[in-house]
Amino acid sequence: MDAAPASLLSERRLELLEQLLRLPGGDMKSTLSHASDAIAGVSGADKVDAFLYDGRRDCLVAVGSSTQPLSALQRQLGLDVLQISNGGRVVHVYKTGETYLNGAVDQDLHELPGIRQGLRIKSKIGVPLVIGGARRGMMMLASLQPEFFSEDDARFMETVAPWVGIVAHRAELATEIARNATEAGRRAGAEELITVLAHDLRNYIAPMNMRLSVLRMRAEEQRREDELRDLELLGRSIDRLGEIVTDILDVSRIDQGVFRIQPRRIELSGLVREIVATFESAQHSIRLTVQQGDDIHVSGDPARLRQCLENVIANAIQKSPASGAINVFVRRHDLGPQPVGVVEVIDEGPGIPAEQMAHLFERFHTDRAEGLGLGLYLAKRIARVHGGDLTADSQPGKGARFTLTLPALAPEA
C-alpha cells in the first residue's frame, strides 16, 4: 500500500471497518461489490474481488468486484469465473484457507497464465472468506505494481475478511427473509382463492347430483344400459370433485382453528375392516392382518378417522403397481407410558425419494399430475387432532410404510 504515516493508515483502516458496517442493505452481489470498492479505496489496490464457490459449476465466481478498469478487463478475459480443476492462487486460497501474499506474481508458475500475462498483475493478497460459519470463497486484492503489499497489509486483510463475511451473511439472510415473505404472501393469496373457489363449487355439486339422479331414473325406466354406464362414471367424477372440495375446506378449517371432531369409543379393527372392504378391487388386493386377542379401542371421530385411513390407503393404491398387494396391519402396542392402537399400511410401490420425505405431509405436495396433494396433509392433521400421529418410512424401490398411532383406551369392564 502507499507509504502513508502509521497513524493515518490506522485511521483509514478503522474508517474502512466502519464503512463495511454502514453498507446499505441489498443482495449478495451489491453488498460484496460495495465492500470491494471500500477495500480498494483504502488499500490502493488496482482490483479487489470477492469470489464465492458455485457448486453447480464447481467454480469460483467473482460475485463482487471493485468498479475499476482492471476488473472490467478481468470480465472481458473471462477470468471472473475460475474452474476449480484449473487451479491457480484463487482456488488455492479457497481450498486451503491459507493467506496468500506475493509481490512477484508474474514469476509465480502456480498462478494462472491469464492472471500473469492477460491482467499483468504483479502483487496479490488472498484471504479466505467465511460466511455463516462456513468457508464460502475468498477475497483477492491485486496491484499492477511489484511488491505493493506488505505482511502488515495481509494481516489487516485477515481482520477485514470476517467483517465482510458478516455483512455478506446479513445480506444473504435479508434476501432469504424477503424471498420467504414474498412466497408466503403469494401462497396465502393462492390458498384464499382456492378456498373461495371450493365454497362456490360446493354450491353447484348438490344440484348436479340431483339432476344426475333424475337422468339415472329415466335411463333405468327405459333400460338404456349404455347411458346408465355413462351416468355411473359421471357420478363417480362428481363424487371425486366433492371429495376434493371437502379436502380444501377441511384445510381451511384447520388453518382457522375450527376443525372439529366428535369423538366416541371406537373398535379400531372393525373400522379398518369396513374401510378395506370398500377398497377391494381386482387390480389391488388388500391383505388385512389384525392382532389376535382383545379388541383395540380408541377414542375418535369415526368419520374423520375413516377420512384419514382412506387417504392413506388410496395413496398406497395409487403408488402400487398393477396387481400389487397392499398389506394392512392392526395391533395394540402396550410398551411405553401410553398404550396405542397402531395401523400400518404397506405398499409395493417405488418408494419415496429421500428429497421428498421431508415434504411428504405438506399441503399441496404431490409428485403426480392429478390431485392437489392434500390427502396425506389432512391425514396427518386428523391423526394429530386425535392425539396420535401419522408417520412414513421408505427405501427407494422397496415400497413405503405409513403408520397411524392413536392413544388406546382400556378394555371395557
Short mmCIF file of N, CA and C in Angstrom, two decimals, residues 143-290:
data_model
loop_
_atom_site.label_atom_id
_atom_site.label_comp_id
_atom_site.label_asym_id
_atom_site.label_seq_id
_atom_site.Cartn_x
_atom_site.Cartn_y
_atom_site.Cartn_z
N SER A 143 -2.57 -5.74 -7.55
CA SER A 143 -1.93 -4.49 -7.96
C SER A 143 -1.04 -4.74 -9.17
N LEU A 144 -0.95 -3.74 -10.02
CA LEU A 144 -0.07 -3.83 -11.18
C LEU A 144 1.38 -3.50 -10.82
N GLN A 145 1.62 -3.08 -9.60
CA GLN A 145 2.97 -2.73 -9.16
C GLN A 145 3.59 -3.88 -8.36
N PRO A 146 4.86 -4.15 -8.57
CA PRO A 146 5.51 -5.23 -7.80
C PRO A 146 5.72 -4.82 -6.34
N GLU A 147 5.72 -5.83 -5.48
CA GLU A 147 5.96 -5.65 -4.05
C GLU A 147 5.11 -4.53 -3.46
N PHE A 148 3.86 -4.47 -3.85
CA PHE A 148 2.99 -3.37 -3.43
C PHE A 148 2.42 -3.60 -2.03
N PHE A 149 2.15 -4.87 -1.68
CA PHE A 149 1.52 -5.17 -0.39
C PHE A 149 2.57 -5.71 0.60
N SER A 150 2.35 -5.41 1.88
CA SER A 150 3.26 -5.85 2.93
C SER A 150 2.61 -6.94 3.78
N GLU A 151 3.45 -7.53 4.65
CA GLU A 151 2.92 -8.51 5.60
C GLU A 151 1.83 -7.88 6.48
N ASP A 152 2.03 -6.62 6.85
CA ASP A 152 1.03 -5.92 7.67
C ASP A 152 -0.29 -5.79 6.92
N ASP A 153 -0.20 -5.54 5.61
CA ASP A 153 -1.42 -5.45 4.80
C ASP A 153 -2.17 -6.79 4.79
N ALA A 154 -1.39 -7.87 4.69
CA ALA A 154 -2.01 -9.21 4.68
C ALA A 154 -2.71 -9.49 6.00
N ARG A 155 -2.02 -9.12 7.12
CA ARG A 155 -2.65 -9.34 8.43
C ARG A 155 -3.93 -8.51 8.57
N PHE A 156 -3.90 -7.30 8.04
CA PHE A 156 -5.10 -6.46 8.11
C PHE A 156 -6.25 -7.08 7.32
N MET A 157 -5.93 -7.62 6.13
CA MET A 157 -6.99 -8.25 5.33
C MET A 157 -7.55 -9.49 6.03
N GLU A 158 -6.72 -10.16 6.81
CA GLU A 158 -7.23 -11.29 7.59
C GLU A 158 -8.23 -10.81 8.64
N THR A 159 -8.08 -9.56 9.08
CA THR A 159 -9.04 -8.96 10.02
C THR A 159 -10.29 -8.47 9.29
N VAL A 160 -10.10 -7.93 8.10
CA VAL A 160 -11.22 -7.37 7.35
C VAL A 160 -12.15 -8.45 6.81
N ALA A 161 -11.57 -9.56 6.35
CA ALA A 161 -12.38 -10.61 5.70
C ALA A 161 -13.54 -11.10 6.57
N PRO A 162 -13.35 -11.35 7.88
CA PRO A 162 -14.50 -11.77 8.69
C PRO A 162 -15.61 -10.71 8.74
N TRP A 163 -15.22 -9.43 8.72
CA TRP A 163 -16.23 -8.37 8.69
C TRP A 163 -17.02 -8.43 7.39
N VAL A 164 -16.31 -8.65 6.30
CA VAL A 164 -17.00 -8.79 5.01
C VAL A 164 -17.94 -9.99 5.06
N GLY A 165 -17.47 -11.08 5.67
CA GLY A 165 -18.33 -12.26 5.81
C GLY A 165 -19.59 -11.97 6.60
N ILE A 166 -19.47 -11.13 7.63
CA ILE A 166 -20.64 -10.78 8.45
C ILE A 166 -21.66 -10.00 7.64
N VAL A 167 -21.22 -8.98 6.91
CA VAL A 167 -22.18 -8.17 6.14
C VAL A 167 -22.74 -8.97 4.98
N ALA A 168 -21.92 -9.89 4.41
CA ALA A 168 -22.43 -10.75 3.34
C ALA A 168 -23.51 -11.68 3.87
N HIS A 169 -23.28 -12.24 5.06
CA HIS A 169 -24.28 -13.12 5.66
C HIS A 169 -25.55 -12.34 5.98
N ARG A 170 -25.39 -11.11 6.45
CA ARG A 170 -26.56 -10.27 6.71
C ARG A 170 -27.36 -10.06 5.43
N ALA A 171 -26.66 -9.79 4.33
CA ALA A 171 -27.35 -9.60 3.05
C ALA A 171 -28.05 -10.87 2.61
N GLU A 172 -27.39 -12.01 2.81
CA GLU A 172 -27.97 -13.29 2.43
C GLU A 172 -29.24 -13.57 3.23
N LEU A 173 -29.19 -13.31 4.53
CA LEU A 173 -30.36 -13.52 5.38
C LEU A 173 -31.50 -12.58 5.00
N ALA A 174 -31.16 -11.32 4.70
CA ALA A 174 -32.19 -10.36 4.31
C ALA A 174 -32.87 -10.79 3.01
N THR A 175 -32.06 -11.29 2.07
CA THR A 175 -32.63 -11.77 0.80
C THR A 175 -33.55 -12.96 1.02
N GLU A 176 -33.10 -13.88 1.90
CA GLU A 176 -33.91 -15.07 2.19
C GLU A 176 -35.21 -14.69 2.88
N ILE A 177 -35.14 -13.74 3.82
CA ILE A 177 -36.36 -13.29 4.52
C ILE A 177 -37.33 -12.66 3.52
N ALA A 178 -36.80 -11.81 2.63
CA ALA A 178 -37.66 -11.17 1.64
C ALA A 178 -38.29 -12.20 0.71
N ARG A 179 -37.47 -13.19 0.31
CA ARG A 179 -37.99 -14.24 -0.58
C ARG A 179 -39.09 -15.04 0.11
N ASN A 180 -38.84 -15.39 1.39
CA ASN A 180 -39.84 -16.16 2.13
C ASN A 180 -41.12 -15.36 2.33
N ALA A 181 -40.97 -14.05 2.60
CA ALA A 181 -42.14 -13.20 2.79
C ALA A 181 -42.96 -13.11 1.51
N THR A 182 -42.25 -12.98 0.39
CA THR A 182 -42.95 -12.91 -0.90
C THR A 182 -43.66 -14.22 -1.19
N GLU A 183 -42.95 -15.34 -0.94
CA GLU A 183 -43.54 -16.65 -1.18
C GLU A 183 -44.73 -16.89 -0.26
N ALA A 184 -44.59 -16.47 1.02
CA ALA A 184 -45.69 -16.65 1.97
C ALA A 184 -46.91 -15.84 1.54
N GLY A 185 -46.67 -14.61 1.09
CA GLY A 185 -47.78 -13.79 0.62
C GLY A 185 -48.46 -14.37 -0.60
N ARG A 186 -47.63 -14.86 -1.54
CA ARG A 186 -48.19 -15.48 -2.74
C ARG A 186 -48.98 -16.73 -2.39
N ARG A 187 -48.42 -17.53 -1.47
CA ARG A 187 -49.09 -18.77 -1.07
C ARG A 187 -50.40 -18.49 -0.34
N ALA A 188 -50.38 -17.49 0.55
CA ALA A 188 -51.59 -17.15 1.29
C ALA A 188 -52.69 -16.68 0.33
N GLY A 189 -52.31 -15.86 -0.66
CA GLY A 189 -53.28 -15.39 -1.63
C GLY A 189 -53.86 -16.52 -2.44
N ALA A 190 -52.99 -17.45 -2.85
CA ALA A 190 -53.46 -18.59 -3.65
C ALA A 190 -54.38 -19.49 -2.83
N GLU A 191 -54.01 -19.72 -1.55
CA GLU A 191 -54.83 -20.59 -0.71
C GLU A 191 -56.19 -19.96 -0.43
N GLU A 192 -56.22 -18.65 -0.23
CA GLU A 192 -57.50 -17.97 -0.03
C GLU A 192 -58.38 -18.09 -1.27
N LEU A 193 -57.76 -17.93 -2.45
CA LEU A 193 -58.50 -18.03 -3.70
C LEU A 193 -59.07 -19.44 -3.87
N ILE A 194 -58.24 -20.45 -3.56
CA ILE A 194 -58.70 -21.83 -3.69
C ILE A 194 -59.85 -22.12 -2.74
N THR A 195 -59.77 -21.59 -1.51
CA THR A 195 -60.84 -21.81 -0.54
C THR A 195 -62.15 -21.18 -0.99
N VAL A 196 -62.07 -19.95 -1.50
CA VAL A 196 -63.28 -19.28 -2.01
C VAL A 196 -63.87 -20.07 -3.17
N LEU A 197 -62.98 -20.56 -4.05
CA LEU A 197 -63.44 -21.35 -5.19
C LEU A 197 -64.11 -22.63 -4.71
N ALA A 198 -63.55 -23.27 -3.67
CA ALA A 198 -64.14 -24.50 -3.15
C ALA A 198 -65.54 -24.25 -2.61
N HIS A 199 -65.72 -23.14 -1.89
CA HIS A 199 -67.06 -22.80 -1.39
C HIS A 199 -68.05 -22.65 -2.54
N ASP A 200 -67.62 -21.99 -3.60
CA ASP A 200 -68.51 -21.79 -4.75
C ASP A 200 -68.82 -23.12 -5.44
N LEU A 201 -67.81 -23.98 -5.58
CA LEU A 201 -68.02 -25.27 -6.24
C LEU A 201 -69.01 -26.13 -5.48
N ARG A 202 -68.92 -26.07 -4.13
CA ARG A 202 -69.82 -26.90 -3.33
C ARG A 202 -71.28 -26.55 -3.60
N ASN A 203 -71.53 -25.28 -3.88
CA ASN A 203 -72.91 -24.86 -4.15
C ASN A 203 -73.46 -25.45 -5.44
N TYR A 204 -72.55 -25.89 -6.33
CA TYR A 204 -73.01 -26.46 -7.60
C TYR A 204 -73.11 -27.98 -7.58
N ILE A 205 -72.42 -28.62 -6.63
CA ILE A 205 -72.37 -30.09 -6.63
C ILE A 205 -73.72 -30.70 -6.31
N ALA A 206 -74.43 -30.16 -5.30
CA ALA A 206 -75.73 -30.73 -4.92
C ALA A 206 -76.73 -30.69 -6.08
N PRO A 207 -76.90 -29.56 -6.77
CA PRO A 207 -77.81 -29.56 -7.92
C PRO A 207 -77.38 -30.54 -9.02
N MET A 208 -76.07 -30.70 -9.22
CA MET A 208 -75.59 -31.64 -10.23
C MET A 208 -75.97 -33.06 -9.86
N ASN A 209 -75.83 -33.40 -8.57
CA ASN A 209 -76.21 -34.75 -8.13
C ASN A 209 -77.71 -34.99 -8.27
N MET A 210 -78.51 -33.96 -7.97
CA MET A 210 -79.96 -34.10 -8.12
C MET A 210 -80.34 -34.34 -9.57
N ARG A 211 -79.73 -33.55 -10.46
CA ARG A 211 -80.02 -33.72 -11.88
C ARG A 211 -79.56 -35.09 -12.38
N LEU A 212 -78.40 -35.55 -11.86
CA LEU A 212 -77.89 -36.85 -12.23
C LEU A 212 -78.84 -37.97 -11.79
N SER A 213 -79.44 -37.82 -10.62
CA SER A 213 -80.40 -38.82 -10.12
C SER A 213 -81.62 -38.92 -11.03
N VAL A 214 -82.10 -37.76 -11.48
CA VAL A 214 -83.25 -37.74 -12.40
C VAL A 214 -82.90 -38.46 -13.70
N LEU A 215 -81.73 -38.16 -14.26
CA LEU A 215 -81.32 -38.80 -15.51
C LEU A 215 -81.14 -40.31 -15.33
N ARG A 216 -80.62 -40.71 -14.16
CA ARG A 216 -80.43 -42.14 -13.89
C ARG A 216 -81.77 -42.86 -13.80
N MET A 217 -82.76 -42.23 -13.15
CA MET A 217 -84.09 -42.84 -13.05
C MET A 217 -84.72 -43.02 -14.42
N ARG A 218 -84.60 -42.02 -15.27
CA ARG A 218 -85.16 -42.13 -16.63
C ARG A 218 -84.49 -43.26 -17.41
N ALA A 219 -83.15 -43.33 -17.28
CA ALA A 219 -82.41 -44.37 -18.01
C ALA A 219 -82.79 -45.76 -17.51
N GLU A 220 -83.03 -45.89 -16.19
CA GLU A 220 -83.42 -47.19 -15.64
C GLU A 220 -84.81 -47.58 -16.12
N GLU A 221 -85.72 -46.60 -16.15
CA GLU A 221 -87.09 -46.89 -16.60
C GLU A 221 -87.11 -47.34 -18.06
N GLN A 222 -86.25 -46.71 -18.86
CA GLN A 222 -86.22 -47.03 -20.28
C GLN A 222 -85.15 -48.07 -20.63
N ARG A 223 -84.47 -48.60 -19.60
CA ARG A 223 -83.47 -49.65 -19.74
C ARG A 223 -82.39 -49.31 -20.77
N ARG A 224 -81.90 -48.09 -20.66
CA ARG A 224 -80.82 -47.66 -21.55
C ARG A 224 -79.49 -47.94 -20.84
N GLU A 225 -78.95 -49.14 -21.03
CA GLU A 225 -77.78 -49.60 -20.31
C GLU A 225 -76.54 -48.75 -20.59
N ASP A 226 -76.37 -48.34 -21.85
CA ASP A 226 -75.20 -47.53 -22.20
C ASP A 226 -75.21 -46.21 -21.42
N GLU A 227 -76.39 -45.59 -21.34
CA GLU A 227 -76.49 -44.33 -20.62
C GLU A 227 -76.25 -44.53 -19.12
N LEU A 228 -76.74 -45.66 -18.60
CA LEU A 228 -76.53 -45.94 -17.17
C LEU A 228 -75.05 -46.05 -16.85
N ARG A 229 -74.30 -46.72 -17.75
CA ARG A 229 -72.87 -46.84 -17.52
C ARG A 229 -72.19 -45.47 -17.57
N ASP A 230 -72.60 -44.64 -18.53
CA ASP A 230 -72.01 -43.30 -18.62
C ASP A 230 -72.37 -42.45 -17.40
N LEU A 231 -73.62 -42.60 -16.95
CA LEU A 231 -74.05 -41.84 -15.79
C LEU A 231 -73.32 -42.30 -14.52
N GLU A 232 -73.02 -43.61 -14.46
CA GLU A 232 -72.27 -44.13 -13.32
C GLU A 232 -70.87 -43.51 -13.27
N LEU A 233 -70.20 -43.44 -14.43
CA LEU A 233 -68.88 -42.82 -14.50
C LEU A 233 -68.94 -41.34 -14.15
N LEU A 234 -70.00 -40.67 -14.65
CA LEU A 234 -70.17 -39.25 -14.35
C LEU A 234 -70.39 -39.05 -12.85
N GLY A 235 -71.18 -39.94 -12.25
CA GLY A 235 -71.44 -39.84 -10.81
C GLY A 235 -70.15 -39.99 -10.01
N ARG A 236 -69.28 -40.90 -10.43
CA ARG A 236 -68.01 -41.07 -9.73
C ARG A 236 -67.14 -39.82 -9.84
N SER A 237 -67.16 -39.19 -11.01
CA SER A 237 -66.38 -37.97 -11.20
C SER A 237 -66.89 -36.85 -10.30
N ILE A 238 -68.22 -36.76 -10.19
CA ILE A 238 -68.80 -35.73 -9.33
C ILE A 238 -68.48 -36.02 -7.86
N ASP A 239 -68.51 -37.30 -7.48
CA ASP A 239 -68.14 -37.68 -6.11
C ASP A 239 -66.70 -37.31 -5.82
N ARG A 240 -65.82 -37.55 -6.79
CA ARG A 240 -64.40 -37.20 -6.60
C ARG A 240 -64.24 -35.69 -6.46
N LEU A 241 -64.99 -34.94 -7.26
CA LEU A 241 -64.94 -33.49 -7.14
C LEU A 241 -65.40 -33.05 -5.75
N GLY A 242 -66.45 -33.71 -5.25
CA GLY A 242 -66.93 -33.39 -3.91
C GLY A 242 -65.89 -33.68 -2.84
N GLU A 243 -65.13 -34.78 -3.01
CA GLU A 243 -64.08 -35.12 -2.06
C GLU A 243 -62.98 -34.06 -2.06
N ILE A 244 -62.60 -33.59 -3.26
CA ILE A 244 -61.56 -32.55 -3.36
C ILE A 244 -62.02 -31.27 -2.68
N VAL A 245 -63.28 -30.88 -2.93
CA VAL A 245 -63.82 -29.68 -2.30
C VAL A 245 -63.82 -29.82 -0.78
N THR A 246 -64.21 -31.00 -0.29
CA THR A 246 -64.21 -31.24 1.15
C THR A 246 -62.81 -31.13 1.72
N ASP A 247 -61.83 -31.69 1.02
CA ASP A 247 -60.44 -31.61 1.49
C ASP A 247 -59.98 -30.16 1.58
N ILE A 248 -60.30 -29.36 0.57
CA ILE A 248 -59.89 -27.95 0.57
C ILE A 248 -60.53 -27.21 1.74
N LEU A 249 -61.80 -27.45 1.96
CA LEU A 249 -62.49 -26.77 3.05
C LEU A 249 -61.98 -27.24 4.41
N ASP A 250 -61.60 -28.52 4.51
CA ASP A 250 -61.03 -29.01 5.76
C ASP A 250 -59.69 -28.33 6.05
N VAL A 251 -58.88 -28.13 5.02
CA VAL A 251 -57.61 -27.42 5.20
C VAL A 251 -57.88 -26.02 5.72
N SER A 252 -58.89 -25.35 5.16
CA SER A 252 -59.24 -24.01 5.62
C SER A 252 -59.69 -24.04 7.08
N ARG A 253 -60.44 -25.06 7.47
CA ARG A 253 -60.90 -25.17 8.86
C ARG A 253 -59.72 -25.38 9.81
N ILE A 254 -58.74 -26.18 9.38
CA ILE A 254 -57.55 -26.40 10.20
C ILE A 254 -56.81 -25.09 10.40
N ASP A 255 -56.64 -24.32 9.32
CA ASP A 255 -55.93 -23.04 9.40
C ASP A 255 -56.63 -22.07 10.35
N GLN A 256 -57.96 -22.11 10.35
CA GLN A 256 -58.74 -21.17 11.15
C GLN A 256 -59.01 -21.69 12.57
N GLY A 257 -58.53 -22.91 12.86
CA GLY A 257 -58.72 -23.47 14.20
C GLY A 257 -60.15 -23.90 14.49
N VAL A 258 -60.93 -24.18 13.44
CA VAL A 258 -62.33 -24.58 13.65
C VAL A 258 -62.57 -26.00 13.16
N PHE A 259 -61.48 -26.78 13.00
CA PHE A 259 -61.63 -28.18 12.61
C PHE A 259 -62.07 -28.96 13.83
N ARG A 260 -63.27 -29.47 13.81
CA ARG A 260 -63.86 -30.11 14.99
C ARG A 260 -64.02 -31.62 14.77
N ILE A 261 -63.88 -32.35 15.86
CA ILE A 261 -64.17 -33.78 15.83
C ILE A 261 -65.19 -34.10 16.91
N GLN A 262 -65.91 -35.19 16.72
CA GLN A 262 -66.88 -35.67 17.71
C GLN A 262 -66.46 -37.07 18.14
N PRO A 263 -65.57 -37.14 19.12
CA PRO A 263 -65.00 -38.45 19.49
C PRO A 263 -65.97 -39.32 20.27
N ARG A 264 -65.82 -40.60 20.07
CA ARG A 264 -66.52 -41.60 20.87
C ARG A 264 -65.69 -42.88 20.86
N ARG A 265 -66.08 -43.83 21.63
CA ARG A 265 -65.32 -45.08 21.72
C ARG A 265 -65.50 -45.88 20.43
N ILE A 266 -64.37 -46.26 19.82
CA ILE A 266 -64.39 -46.97 18.54
C ILE A 266 -63.54 -48.22 18.65
N GLU A 267 -64.02 -49.31 18.08
CA GLU A 267 -63.21 -50.52 17.97
C GLU A 267 -62.43 -50.40 16.67
N LEU A 268 -61.12 -50.19 16.77
CA LEU A 268 -60.29 -49.80 15.62
C LEU A 268 -60.26 -50.84 14.52
N SER A 269 -60.11 -52.11 14.86
CA SER A 269 -60.01 -53.13 13.82
C SER A 269 -61.29 -53.23 13.00
N GLY A 270 -62.44 -53.04 13.67
CA GLY A 270 -63.71 -53.08 12.93
C GLY A 270 -63.81 -51.95 11.92
N LEU A 271 -63.38 -50.74 12.34
CA LEU A 271 -63.39 -49.60 11.42
C LEU A 271 -62.48 -49.86 10.23
N VAL A 272 -61.30 -50.43 10.49
CA VAL A 272 -60.36 -50.71 9.41
C VAL A 272 -60.93 -51.75 8.45
N ARG A 273 -61.60 -52.77 8.98
CA ARG A 273 -62.20 -53.79 8.12
C ARG A 273 -63.22 -53.17 7.16
N GLU A 274 -64.04 -52.26 7.67
CA GLU A 274 -65.04 -51.61 6.81
C GLU A 274 -64.36 -50.81 5.69
N ILE A 275 -63.29 -50.10 6.04
CA ILE A 275 -62.60 -49.28 5.05
C ILE A 275 -61.94 -50.15 4.00
N VAL A 276 -61.27 -51.22 4.43
CA VAL A 276 -60.60 -52.12 3.49
C VAL A 276 -61.60 -52.73 2.52
N ALA A 277 -62.78 -53.08 3.02
CA ALA A 277 -63.80 -53.68 2.16
C ALA A 277 -64.22 -52.76 1.03
N THR A 278 -64.25 -51.47 1.28
CA THR A 278 -64.66 -50.52 0.23
C THR A 278 -63.58 -50.34 -0.83
N PHE A 279 -62.35 -50.71 -0.52
CA PHE A 279 -61.25 -50.52 -1.47
C PHE A 279 -60.89 -51.79 -2.24
N GLU A 280 -61.46 -52.93 -1.88
CA GLU A 280 -61.13 -54.17 -2.57
C GLU A 280 -61.44 -54.04 -4.05
N SER A 281 -60.48 -54.49 -4.87
CA SER A 281 -60.69 -54.45 -6.32
C SER A 281 -59.89 -55.57 -6.95
N ALA A 282 -60.17 -55.81 -8.23
CA ALA A 282 -59.46 -56.87 -8.95
C ALA A 282 -58.01 -56.48 -9.18
N GLN A 283 -57.76 -55.17 -9.28
CA GLN A 283 -56.40 -54.71 -9.58
C GLN A 283 -55.48 -54.76 -8.36
N HIS A 284 -56.02 -54.49 -7.19
CA HIS A 284 -55.19 -54.43 -5.99
C HIS A 284 -55.87 -55.22 -4.86
N SER A 285 -55.18 -56.22 -4.36
CA SER A 285 -55.70 -56.95 -3.21
C SER A 285 -55.15 -56.30 -1.94
N ILE A 286 -56.00 -56.19 -0.95
CA ILE A 286 -55.59 -55.60 0.33
C ILE A 286 -55.66 -56.69 1.39
N ARG A 287 -54.50 -57.02 1.95
CA ARG A 287 -54.41 -58.08 2.94
C ARG A 287 -54.47 -57.46 4.33
N LEU A 288 -55.48 -57.79 5.07
CA LEU A 288 -55.67 -57.23 6.41
C LEU A 288 -55.27 -58.26 7.46
N THR A 289 -54.39 -57.86 8.36
CA THR A 289 -53.96 -58.72 9.46
C THR A 289 -54.24 -57.99 10.77
N VAL A 290 -55.07 -58.62 11.62
CA VAL A 290 -55.45 -57.99 12.88
C VAL A 290 -54.88 -58.81 14.03
#
